Amino acid sequence: MTISTLPPDRNLPISPMRYDPRFQVETRADTLDLASIYRLVRRRMIVIIAITMLLMAPAAIVIVGLKPTYQSWARLIVHQPLATSLDADDKSHSDLLDAKSETERLLSRSIAERVVRELRLDAREEFNPALRKTSFIERIRTKLRGLLDTKKPTSPLQGNINAIIPEFYKALGVWHEDKSDVIQISFSSTDPELAAAVPNRVIGIYFDERKESARGRLDAAEEWIRQRITEQKVRADTSRDAARNYQESMDVVSKEDAQEERIKSFLELTGREGKIEESRVEVETVISTLEAADNASVAAQNIVVPDSIAIKQRDLRGQEQDLARLLETYDGNAEAVVDLRRQIQASRADLDLATKQYLQTMRTKLVALDHEAEAVQSKLVVANEKRIRDALVQTELLRLEKIAEKEQEALDKLENQRRDLAAKAMLPGAELEVLTPSTVPLTSTGRGRLSYLVGALLAAISAAVTAAFVIEMWDRTVRSFDQTAGMARTIPAGLIPRLARSENSKTMFAHMPVPMFDEAIRTVVLSLKQSNGGKLPNSILVTSAHSGDGKSLVARSLAMELAAAAIPVLLVDGDLRRGKLDAFFRSGVMCGLNEFLSGQADFRDIVYHHPSGIDFIPAGKYSLQRRVRPNGLAEIIEMSIAAGQIVIFDSAPVLASTDTVHLTALAERTLAVVRWGKTSRRAFEFSLQQMKSSRNSEILVAINNVNSKNHALYNFSDSELFSKSLMKYYDPNPEYITRNGNRSILEIVRTMKHHFLLH
């Protein structure tokens, strides 16, 4: 680059100027509005489109390969047989069967197998996995499964019905509503005739199997009842024989005869015992009366005596009356009185003798009554024992007879059940009322392919936008000075736009300017000048947190910009291990800073001059030898200042070399380069802590490789820096050159450059 005017003095004081930083940071709250969402979608449009296409590719393949599906259904009600529901003795049956149980019967494996065999579903690719072609994705899944599972996966056999049944159940639907007993059967298939045939065939097979099942159950129940009847007959005969044998062995008469005979005998003995007791009481009364009285004639008057004694008592009483009459006439010594008294004494003696004899007779009678009472009592005991024995025998016989009756009742009940089962065997297992038979559907079910494609596209876009939001949320990289506003000791130096492949820094030597990039570099130079009190610093350190942030590009561009302004500049490759400054200038030199620090070369031996006006010092060959010049970098700065040159160090990344930390203390100004959208804030903050120095208290920050189009889509305060109008102004297109008259854009750039350097 050449300049037509004389270069100004770079140390010329410019006191009237303000030295505020070019980029005043305005902190904004992280608000989310529709404009922010729109910008996010625009700046992540490539990601959204890529994710949408990745998601839509398999979805479109699947949707295009979809075949129209037809569905047909039938509706039915299952009833109990009418004859069963009319049974007055059985109240447990209702007209309708349990819909849930019948639904499960319709889904039974036997019905499914019969439908598959009868309708030959195994010959259809839709239901037989063995007939399908294995897709590419399925082959990959099989290989991955084989890597994880050592067992060899078995491929489905063509005649294996176990692989067809699950596919059949996927297409079959059997359900009923809770508030209704109507059962609905549906079937989906790509063949409409098959979709209509399956529900009807399921109903027919269900009815046949229901009949066979009911008949089988009835036959099994009848066989079981026959066995029970045979066993019950044996038990009934055994119980009857036991009762009869017991009756014969115990000589038990009929119940009525035994009861009458037993009562008659017991009453006779009881009556006889009562009479004996009455006679005994009378005899004891007579005996006690006779024994207690002193005068037998007086005692005989109070009891019932025999006639002989009664006659003697009357005679005695007559004689006594006669004696009383005689004594009224005669005195007691009269002969008639004396004779009568002698007769009375003889009569009284006879009465006493007769009374004693009667008493002895009563005592003998009492003894006889006692003997007779004992005999009757013994007979009563025997009769009572016999009565008790007969009662026990009758009780046992009654128990055996009840057992026999119970066994006979059980036998009769089993016979009735057998007859009932025989009658039920003549009835069907269930009665079907088909409300709506399945018919061939005229239209396919579901939506068309276009609807599925639109739905898949919307879903893919939603997923892509969500992924874009997630990516944006996890983005912790530096994209604006708004994000570094909270970091201490930093001064915004400028935003450097991204260079296209055709606009790399090597084209600058061929006088092919990049207006926006050149303007950004001039902005960085202006920021360095303003932060240094209005004059360019004598030494500038250009570094970054990581490699690949573009620090070397910025350092070389600064050197070329100063050289184009006729300012002496010395560019030093401070990356002693990976420096590539010699390759950039294509110098082919082999001696550099490493040789100078190790004492193998002098300062004048390592400084090279480029035709562009830049003096540079390459890194040289890295060596592990001890550095004999520990202050070599400071000496380079001093000699360059003495020669009137500005030293620019293209150092190694801060986090990769300690030499950069040492250079930070030596250089007058430090320029930290951050790559837009790549350097993380955490790494940048840590690199700032490493570069902390008392001399270089403030560090200028330049954001490199800025995507101008995407940067304008962010809600930062510097988002409008690369506006469309500014980009058109710097666009070297001939259309815009014409709008500015006959002046070329190169002349405009040079004029702005001189204006910048003069001030």
PDB file of N, CA and C in Angstrom, residues 423-487:
ATOM      1  N   ALA A 423     -81.404 -81.269  29.149  1.00  0.00           N
ATOM      2  CA  ALA A 423     -82.277 -80.329  28.450  1.00  0.00           C
ATOM      3  C   ALA A 423     -81.486 -79.135  27.910  1.00  0.00           C
ATOM      4  N   LYS A 424     -80.490 -78.665  28.704  1.00  0.00           N
ATOM      5  CA  LYS A 424     -79.681 -77.528  28.248  1.00  0.00           C
ATOM      6  C   LYS A 424     -78.771 -77.905  27.090  1.00  0.00           C
ATOM      7  N   ALA A 425     -78.371 -79.153  27.015  1.00  0.00           N
ATOM      8  CA  ALA A 425     -77.511 -79.582  25.913  1.00  0.00           C
ATOM      9  C   ALA A 425     -78.211 -79.427  24.568  1.00  0.00           C
ATOM     10  N   MET A 426     -79.526 -79.366  24.587  1.00  0.00           N
ATOM     11  CA  MET A 426     -80.267 -79.193  23.352  1.00  0.00           C
ATOM     12  C   MET A 426     -80.362 -77.724  22.936  1.00  0.00           C
ATOM     13  N   LEU A 427     -79.901 -76.785  23.843  1.00  0.00           N
ATOM     14  CA  LEU A 427     -79.968 -75.356  23.541  1.00  0.00           C
ATOM     15  C   LEU A 427     -78.605 -74.858  23.060  1.00  0.00           C
ATOM     16  N   PRO A 428     -78.538 -73.752  22.301  1.00  0.00           N
ATOM     17  CA  PRO A 428     -77.239 -73.163  21.899  1.00  0.00           C
ATOM     18  C   PRO A 428     -76.570 -72.493  23.093  1.00  0.00           C
ATOM     19  N   GLY A 429     -75.236 -72.299  22.995  1.00  0.00           N
ATOM     20  CA  GLY A 429     -74.507 -71.671  24.094  1.00  0.00           C
ATOM     21  C   GLY A 429     -74.860 -70.214  24.262  1.00  0.00           C
ATOM     22  N   ALA A 430     -75.153 -69.512  23.197  1.00  0.00           N
ATOM     23  CA  ALA A 430     -75.510 -68.097  23.248  1.00  0.00           C
ATOM     24  C   ALA A 430     -76.275 -67.749  21.983  1.00  0.00           C
ATOM     25  N   GLU A 431     -77.045 -66.691  22.069  1.00  0.00           N
ATOM     26  CA  GLU A 431     -77.783 -66.186  20.927  1.00  0.00           C
ATOM     27  C   GLU A 431     -77.207 -64.834  20.529  1.00  0.00           C
ATOM     28  N   LEU A 432     -76.854 -64.677  19.248  1.00  0.00           N
ATOM     29  CA  LEU A 432     -76.241 -63.457  18.744  1.00  0.00           C
ATOM     30  C   LEU A 432     -77.279 -62.627  18.000  1.00  0.00           C
ATOM     31  N   GLU A 433     -77.231 -61.347  18.298  1.00  0.00           N
ATOM     32  CA  GLU A 433     -78.065 -60.394  17.568  1.00  0.00           C
ATOM     33  C   GLU A 433     -77.129 -59.401  16.889  1.00  0.00           C
ATOM     34  N   VAL A 434     -76.873 -59.600  15.605  1.00  0.00           N
ATOM     35  CA  VAL A 434     -75.959 -58.744  14.851  1.00  0.00           C
ATOM     36  C   VAL A 434     -76.716 -57.491  14.443  1.00  0.00           C
ATOM     37  N   LEU A 435     -76.366 -56.383  15.056  1.00  0.00           N
ATOM     38  CA  LEU A 435     -77.034 -55.120  14.758  1.00  0.00           C
ATOM     39  C   LEU A 435     -76.576 -54.543  13.428  1.00  0.00           C
ATOM     40  N   THR A 436     -75.239 -54.588  13.207  1.00  0.00           N
ATOM     41  CA  THR A 436     -74.680 -54.023  11.969  1.00  0.00           C
ATOM     42  C   THR A 436     -73.588 -54.946  11.463  1.00  0.00           C
ATOM     43  N   PRO A 437     -73.795 -55.696  10.427  1.00  0.00           N
ATOM     44  CA  PRO A 437     -72.704 -56.505   9.880  1.00  0.00           C
ATOM     45  C   PRO A 437     -71.689 -55.621   9.156  1.00  0.00           C
ATOM     46  N   SER A 438     -70.470 -56.092   9.069  1.00  0.00           N
ATOM     47  CA  SER A 438     -69.421 -55.317   8.406  1.00  0.00           C
ATOM     48  C   SER A 438     -69.607 -55.372   6.892  1.00  0.00           C
ATOM     49  N   THR A 439     -69.388 -54.232   6.274  1.00  0.00           N
ATOM     50  CA  THR A 439     -69.500 -54.105   4.815  1.00  0.00           C
ATOM     51  C   THR A 439     -68.195 -53.562   4.256  1.00  0.00           C
ATOM     52  N   VAL A 440     -68.043 -53.658   2.960  1.00  0.00           N
ATOM     53  CA  VAL A 440     -66.812 -53.193   2.302  1.00  0.00           C
ATOM     54  C   VAL A 440     -66.757 -51.672   2.382  1.00  0.00           C
ATOM     55  N   PRO A 441     -65.702 -51.103   3.024  1.00  0.00           N
ATOM     56  CA  PRO A 441     -65.615 -49.643   3.125  1.00  0.00           C
ATOM     57  C   PRO A 441     -65.307 -49.026   1.763  1.00  0.00           C
ATOM     58  N   LEU A 442     -65.885 -47.871   1.520  1.00  0.00           N
ATOM     59  CA  LEU A 442     -65.693 -47.173   0.249  1.00  0.00           C
ATOM     60  C   LEU A 442     -64.541 -46.179   0.299  1.00  0.00           C
ATOM     61  N   THR A 443     -64.225 -45.669   1.474  1.00  0.00           N
ATOM     62  CA  THR A 443     -63.139 -44.692   1.616  1.00  0.00           C
ATOM     63  C   THR A 443     -62.165 -45.186   2.670  1.00  0.00           C
ATOM     64  N   SER A 444     -60.940 -44.732   2.571  1.00  0.00           N
ATOM     65  CA  SER A 444     -59.902 -45.108   3.531  1.00  0.00           C
ATOM     66  C   SER A 444     -60.059 -44.296   4.809  1.00  0.00           C
ATOM     67  N   THR A 445     -59.493 -44.810   5.862  1.00  0.00           N
ATOM     68  CA  THR A 445     -59.542 -44.145   7.154  1.00  0.00           C
ATOM     69  C   THR A 445     -58.319 -43.251   7.326  1.00  0.00           C
ATOM     70  N   GLY A 446     -58.410 -42.348   8.274  1.00  0.00           N
ATOM     71  CA  GLY A 446     -57.280 -41.472   8.550  1.00  0.00           C
ATOM     72  C   GLY A 446     -57.168 -40.358   7.526  1.00  0.00           C
ATOM     73  N   ARG A 447     -56.072 -39.645   7.619  1.00  0.00           N
ATOM     74  CA  ARG A 447     -55.821 -38.526   6.733  1.00  0.00           C
ATOM     75  C   ARG A 447     -54.957 -38.961   5.552  1.00  0.00           C
ATOM     76  N   GLY A 448     -54.915 -38.104   4.547  1.00  0.00           N
ATOM     77  CA  GLY A 448     -54.115 -38.400   3.374  1.00  0.00           C
ATOM     78  C   GLY A 448     -52.635 -38.151   3.612  1.00  0.00           C
ATOM     79  N   ARG A 449     -51.836 -38.498   2.618  1.00  0.00           N
ATOM     80  CA  ARG A 449     -50.393 -38.328   2.741  1.00  0.00           C
ATOM     81  C   ARG A 449     -50.010 -36.867   2.894  1.00  0.00           C
ATOM     82  N   LEU A 450     -50.743 -35.991   2.194  1.00  0.00           N
ATOM     83  CA  LEU A 450     -50.433 -34.570   2.295  1.00  0.00           C
ATOM     84  C   LEU A 450     -50.621 -34.069   3.720  1.00  0.00           C
ATOM     85  N   SER A 451     -51.676 -34.526   4.368  1.00  0.00           N
ATOM     86  CA  SER A 451     -51.905 -34.109   5.755  1.00  0.00           C
ATOM     87  C   SER A 451     -50.792 -34.612   6.657  1.00  0.00           C
ATOM     88  N   TYR A 452     -50.381 -35.863   6.438  1.00  0.00           N
ATOM     89  CA  TYR A 452     -49.284 -36.392   7.252  1.00  0.00           C
ATOM     90  C   TYR A 452     -47.984 -35.643   6.971  1.00  0.00           C
ATOM     91  N   LEU A 453     -47.751 -35.302   5.702  1.00  0.00           N
ATOM     92  CA  LEU A 453     -46.535 -34.556   5.381  1.00  0.00           C
ATOM     93  C   LEU A 453     -46.556 -33.177   6.032  1.00  0.00           C
ATOM     94  N   VAL A 454     -47.717 -32.516   5.982  1.00  0.00           N
ATOM     95  CA  VAL A 454     -47.819 -31.206   6.617  1.00  0.00           C
ATOM     96  C   VAL A 454     -47.632 -31.328   8.128  1.00  0.00           C
ATOM     97  N   GLY A 455     -48.256 -32.341   8.712  1.00  0.00           N
ATOM     98  CA  GLY A 455     -48.083 -32.537  10.149  1.00  0.00           C
ATOM     99  C   GLY A 455     -46.651 -32.849  10.522  1.00  0.00           C
ATOM    100  N   ALA A 456     -46.016 -33.726   9.712  1.00  0.00           N
ATOM    101  CA  ALA A 456     -44.609 -34.044   9.988  1.00  0.00           C
ATOM    102  C   ALA A 456     -43.726 -32.819   9.813  1.00  0.00           C
ATOM    103  N   LEU A 457     -44.039 -31.993   8.793  1.00  0.00           N
ATOM    104  CA  LEU A 457     -43.252 -30.778   8.586  1.00  0.00           C
ATOM    105  C   LEU A 457     -43.405 -29.817   9.765  1.00  0.00           C
ATOM    106  N   LEU A 458     -44.632 -29.659  10.237  1.00  0.00           N
ATOM    107  CA  LEU A 458     -44.843 -28.784  11.390  1.00  0.00           C
ATOM    108  C   LEU A 458     -44.142 -29.323  12.627  1.00  0.00           C
ATOM    109  N   ALA A 459     -44.223 -30.626  12.819  1.00  0.00           N
ATOM    110  CA  ALA A 459     -43.541 -31.219  13.963  1.00  0.00           C
ATOM    111  C   ALA A 459     -42.030 -31.073  13.854  1.00  0.00           C
ATOM    112  N   ALA A 460     -41.497 -31.282  12.641  1.00  0.00           N
ATOM    113  CA  ALA A 460     -40.052 -31.138  12.443  1.00  0.00           C
ATOM    114  C   ALA A 460     -39.613 -29.697  12.668  1.00  0.00           C
ATOM    115  N   ILE A 461     -40.418 -28.744  12.158  1.00  0.00           N
ATOM    116  CA  ILE A 461     -40.078 -27.331  12.374  1.00  0.00           C
ATOM    117  C   ILE A 461     -40.127 -26.993  13.863  1.00  0.00           C
ATOM    118  N   SER A 462     -41.138 -27.498  14.544  1.00  0.00           N
ATOM    119  CA  SER A 462     -41.229 -27.247  15.990  1.00  0.00           C
ATOM    120  C   SER A 462     -40.027 -27.821  16.721  1.00  0.00           C
ATOM    121  N   ALA A 463     -39.650 -29.054  16.365  1.00  0.00           N
ATOM    122  CA  ALA A 463     -38.480 -29.653  17.001  1.00  0.00           C
ATOM    123  C   ALA A 463     -37.209 -28.887  16.660  1.00  0.00           C
ATOM    124  N   ALA A 464     -37.111 -28.433  15.406  1.00  0.00           N
ATOM    125  CA  ALA A 464     -35.922 -27.674  15.006  1.00  0.00           C
ATOM    126  C   ALA A 464     -35.852 -26.338  15.735  1.00  0.00           C
ATOM    127  N   VAL A 465     -36.990 -25.653  15.848  1.00  0.00           N
ATOM    128  CA  VAL A 465     -37.002 -24.377  16.573  1.00  0.00           C
ATOM    129  C   VAL A 465     -36.679 -24.602  18.049  1.00  0.00           C
ATOM    130  N   THR A 466     -37.222 -25.664  18.618  1.00  0.00           N
ATOM    131  CA  THR A 466     -36.899 -25.982  20.009  1.00  0.00           C
ATOM    132  C   THR A 466     -35.410 -26.263  20.174  1.00  0.00           C
ATOM    133  N   ALA A 467     -34.847 -27.018  19.227  1.00  0.00           N
ATOM    134  CA  ALA A 467     -33.406 -27.277  19.288  1.00  0.00           C
ATOM    135  C   ALA A 467     -32.611 -25.992  19.145  1.00  0.00           C
ATOM    136  N   ALA A 468     -33.097 -25.073  18.282  1.00  0.00           N
ATOM    137  CA  ALA A 468     -32.413 -23.789  18.135  1.00  0.00           C
ATOM    138  C   ALA A 468     -32.457 -22.995  19.433  1.00  0.00           C
ATOM    139  N   PHE A 469     -33.610 -23.017  20.103  1.00  0.00           N
ATOM    140  CA  PHE A 469     -33.713 -22.336  21.393  1.00  0.00           C
ATOM    141  C   PHE A 469     -32.760 -22.965  22.413  1.00  0.00           C
ATOM    142  N   VAL A 470     -32.683 -24.294  22.436  1.00  0.00           N
ATOM    143  CA  VAL A 470     -31.776 -24.969  23.377  1.00  0.00           C
ATOM    144  C   VAL A 470     -30.328 -24.610  23.072  1.00  0.00           C
ATOM    145  N   ILE A 471     -29.979 -24.620  21.780  1.00  0.00           N
ATOM    146  CA  ILE A 471     -28.608 -24.255  21.394  1.00  0.00           C
ATOM    147  C   ILE A 471     -28.312 -22.817  21.808  1.00  0.00           C
ATOM    148  N   GLU A 472     -29.310 -21.944  21.622  1.00  0.00           N
ATOM    149  CA  GLU A 472     -29.108 -20.544  21.991  1.00  0.00           C
ATOM    150  C   GLU A 472     -28.955 -20.392  23.502  1.00  0.00           C
ATOM    151  N   MET A 473     -29.718 -21.184  24.258  1.00  0.00           N
ATOM    152  CA  MET A 473     -29.616 -21.106  25.715  1.00  0.00           C
ATOM    153  C   MET A 473     -28.267 -21.609  26.213  1.00  0.00           C
ATOM    154  N   TRP A 474     -27.731 -22.605  25.548  1.00  0.00           N
ATOM    155  CA  TRP A 474     -26.445 -23.163  25.969  1.00  0.00           C
ATOM    156  C   TRP A 474     -25.248 -22.419  25.371  1.00  0.00           C
ATOM    157  N   ASP A 475     -25.534 -21.411  24.582  1.00  0.00           N
ATOM    158  CA  ASP A 475     -24.435 -20.645  23.966  1.00  0.00           C
ATOM    159  C   ASP A 475     -23.803 -19.735  25.020  1.00  0.00           C
ATOM    160  N   ARG A 476     -22.559 -20.003  25.376  1.00  0.00           N
ATOM    161  CA  ARG A 476     -21.826 -19.213  26.368  1.00  0.00           C
ATOM    162  C   ARG A 476     -20.621 -18.511  25.747  1.00  0.00           C
ATOM    163  N   THR A 477     -20.677 -18.315  24.447  1.00  0.00           N
ATOM    164  CA  THR A 477     -19.555 -17.682  23.767  1.00  0.00           C
ATOM    165  C   THR A 477     -19.739 -16.169  23.722  1.00  0.00           C
ATOM    166  N   VAL A 478     -18.640 -15.470  23.427  1.00  0.00           N
ATOM    167  CA  VAL A 478     -18.656 -14.013  23.346  1.00  0.00           C
ATOM    168  C   VAL A 478     -19.095 -13.612  21.940  1.00  0.00           C
ATOM    169  N   ARG A 479     -20.133 -12.768  21.889  1.00  0.00           N
ATOM    170  CA  ARG A 479     -20.647 -12.294  20.612  1.00  0.00           C
ATOM    171  C   ARG A 479     -20.807 -10.772  20.571  1.00  0.00           C
ATOM    172  N   SER A 480     -20.662 -10.114  21.709  1.00  0.00           N
ATOM    173  CA  SER A 480     -20.834  -8.670  21.742  1.00  0.00           C
ATOM    174  C   SER A 480     -20.122  -8.115  22.961  1.00  0.00           C
ATOM    175  N   PHE A 481     -19.859  -6.826  22.923  1.00  0.00           N
ATOM    176  CA  PHE A 481     -19.266  -6.165  24.080  1.00  0.00           C
ATOM    177  C   PHE A 481     -20.271  -6.033  25.211  1.00  0.00           C
ATOM    178  N   ASP A 482     -21.560  -6.192  24.930  1.00  0.00           N
ATOM    179  CA  ASP A 482     -22.542  -6.195  26.009  1.00  0.00           C
ATOM    180  C   ASP A 482     -22.293  -7.343  26.985  1.00  0.00           C
ATOM    181  N   GLN A 483     -21.762  -8.442  26.470  1.00  0.00           N
ATOM    182  CA  GLN A 483     -21.503  -9.601  27.322  1.00  0.00           C
ATOM    183  C   GLN A 483     -20.236  -9.438  28.153  1.00  0.00           C
ATOM    184  N   THR A 484     -19.337  -8.515  27.758  1.00  0.00           N
ATOM    185  CA  THR A 484     -18.102  -8.279  28.524  1.00  0.00           C
ATOM    186  C   THR A 484     -18.188  -7.026  29.367  1.00  0.00           C
ATOM    187  N   ALA A 485     -19.386  -6.416  29.445  1.00  0.00           N
ATOM    188  CA  ALA A 485     -19.520  -5.166  30.186  1.00  0.00           C
ATOM    189  C   ALA A 485     -19.249  -5.368  31.672  1.00  0.00           C
ATOM    190  N   GLY A 486     -19.566  -6.522  32.189  1.00  0.00           N
ATOM    191  CA  GLY A 486     -19.353  -6.773  33.604  1.00  0.00           C
ATOM    192  C   GLY A 486     -17.940  -7.188  33.941  1.00  0.00           C
ATOM    193  N   MET A 487     -17.075  -7.378  32.956  1.00  0.00           N
ATOM    194  CA  MET A 487     -15.694  -7.781  33.203  1.00  0.00           C
ATOM    195  C   MET A 487     -14.838  -6.537  33.438  1.00  0.00           C
TER     196      MET A 487
END
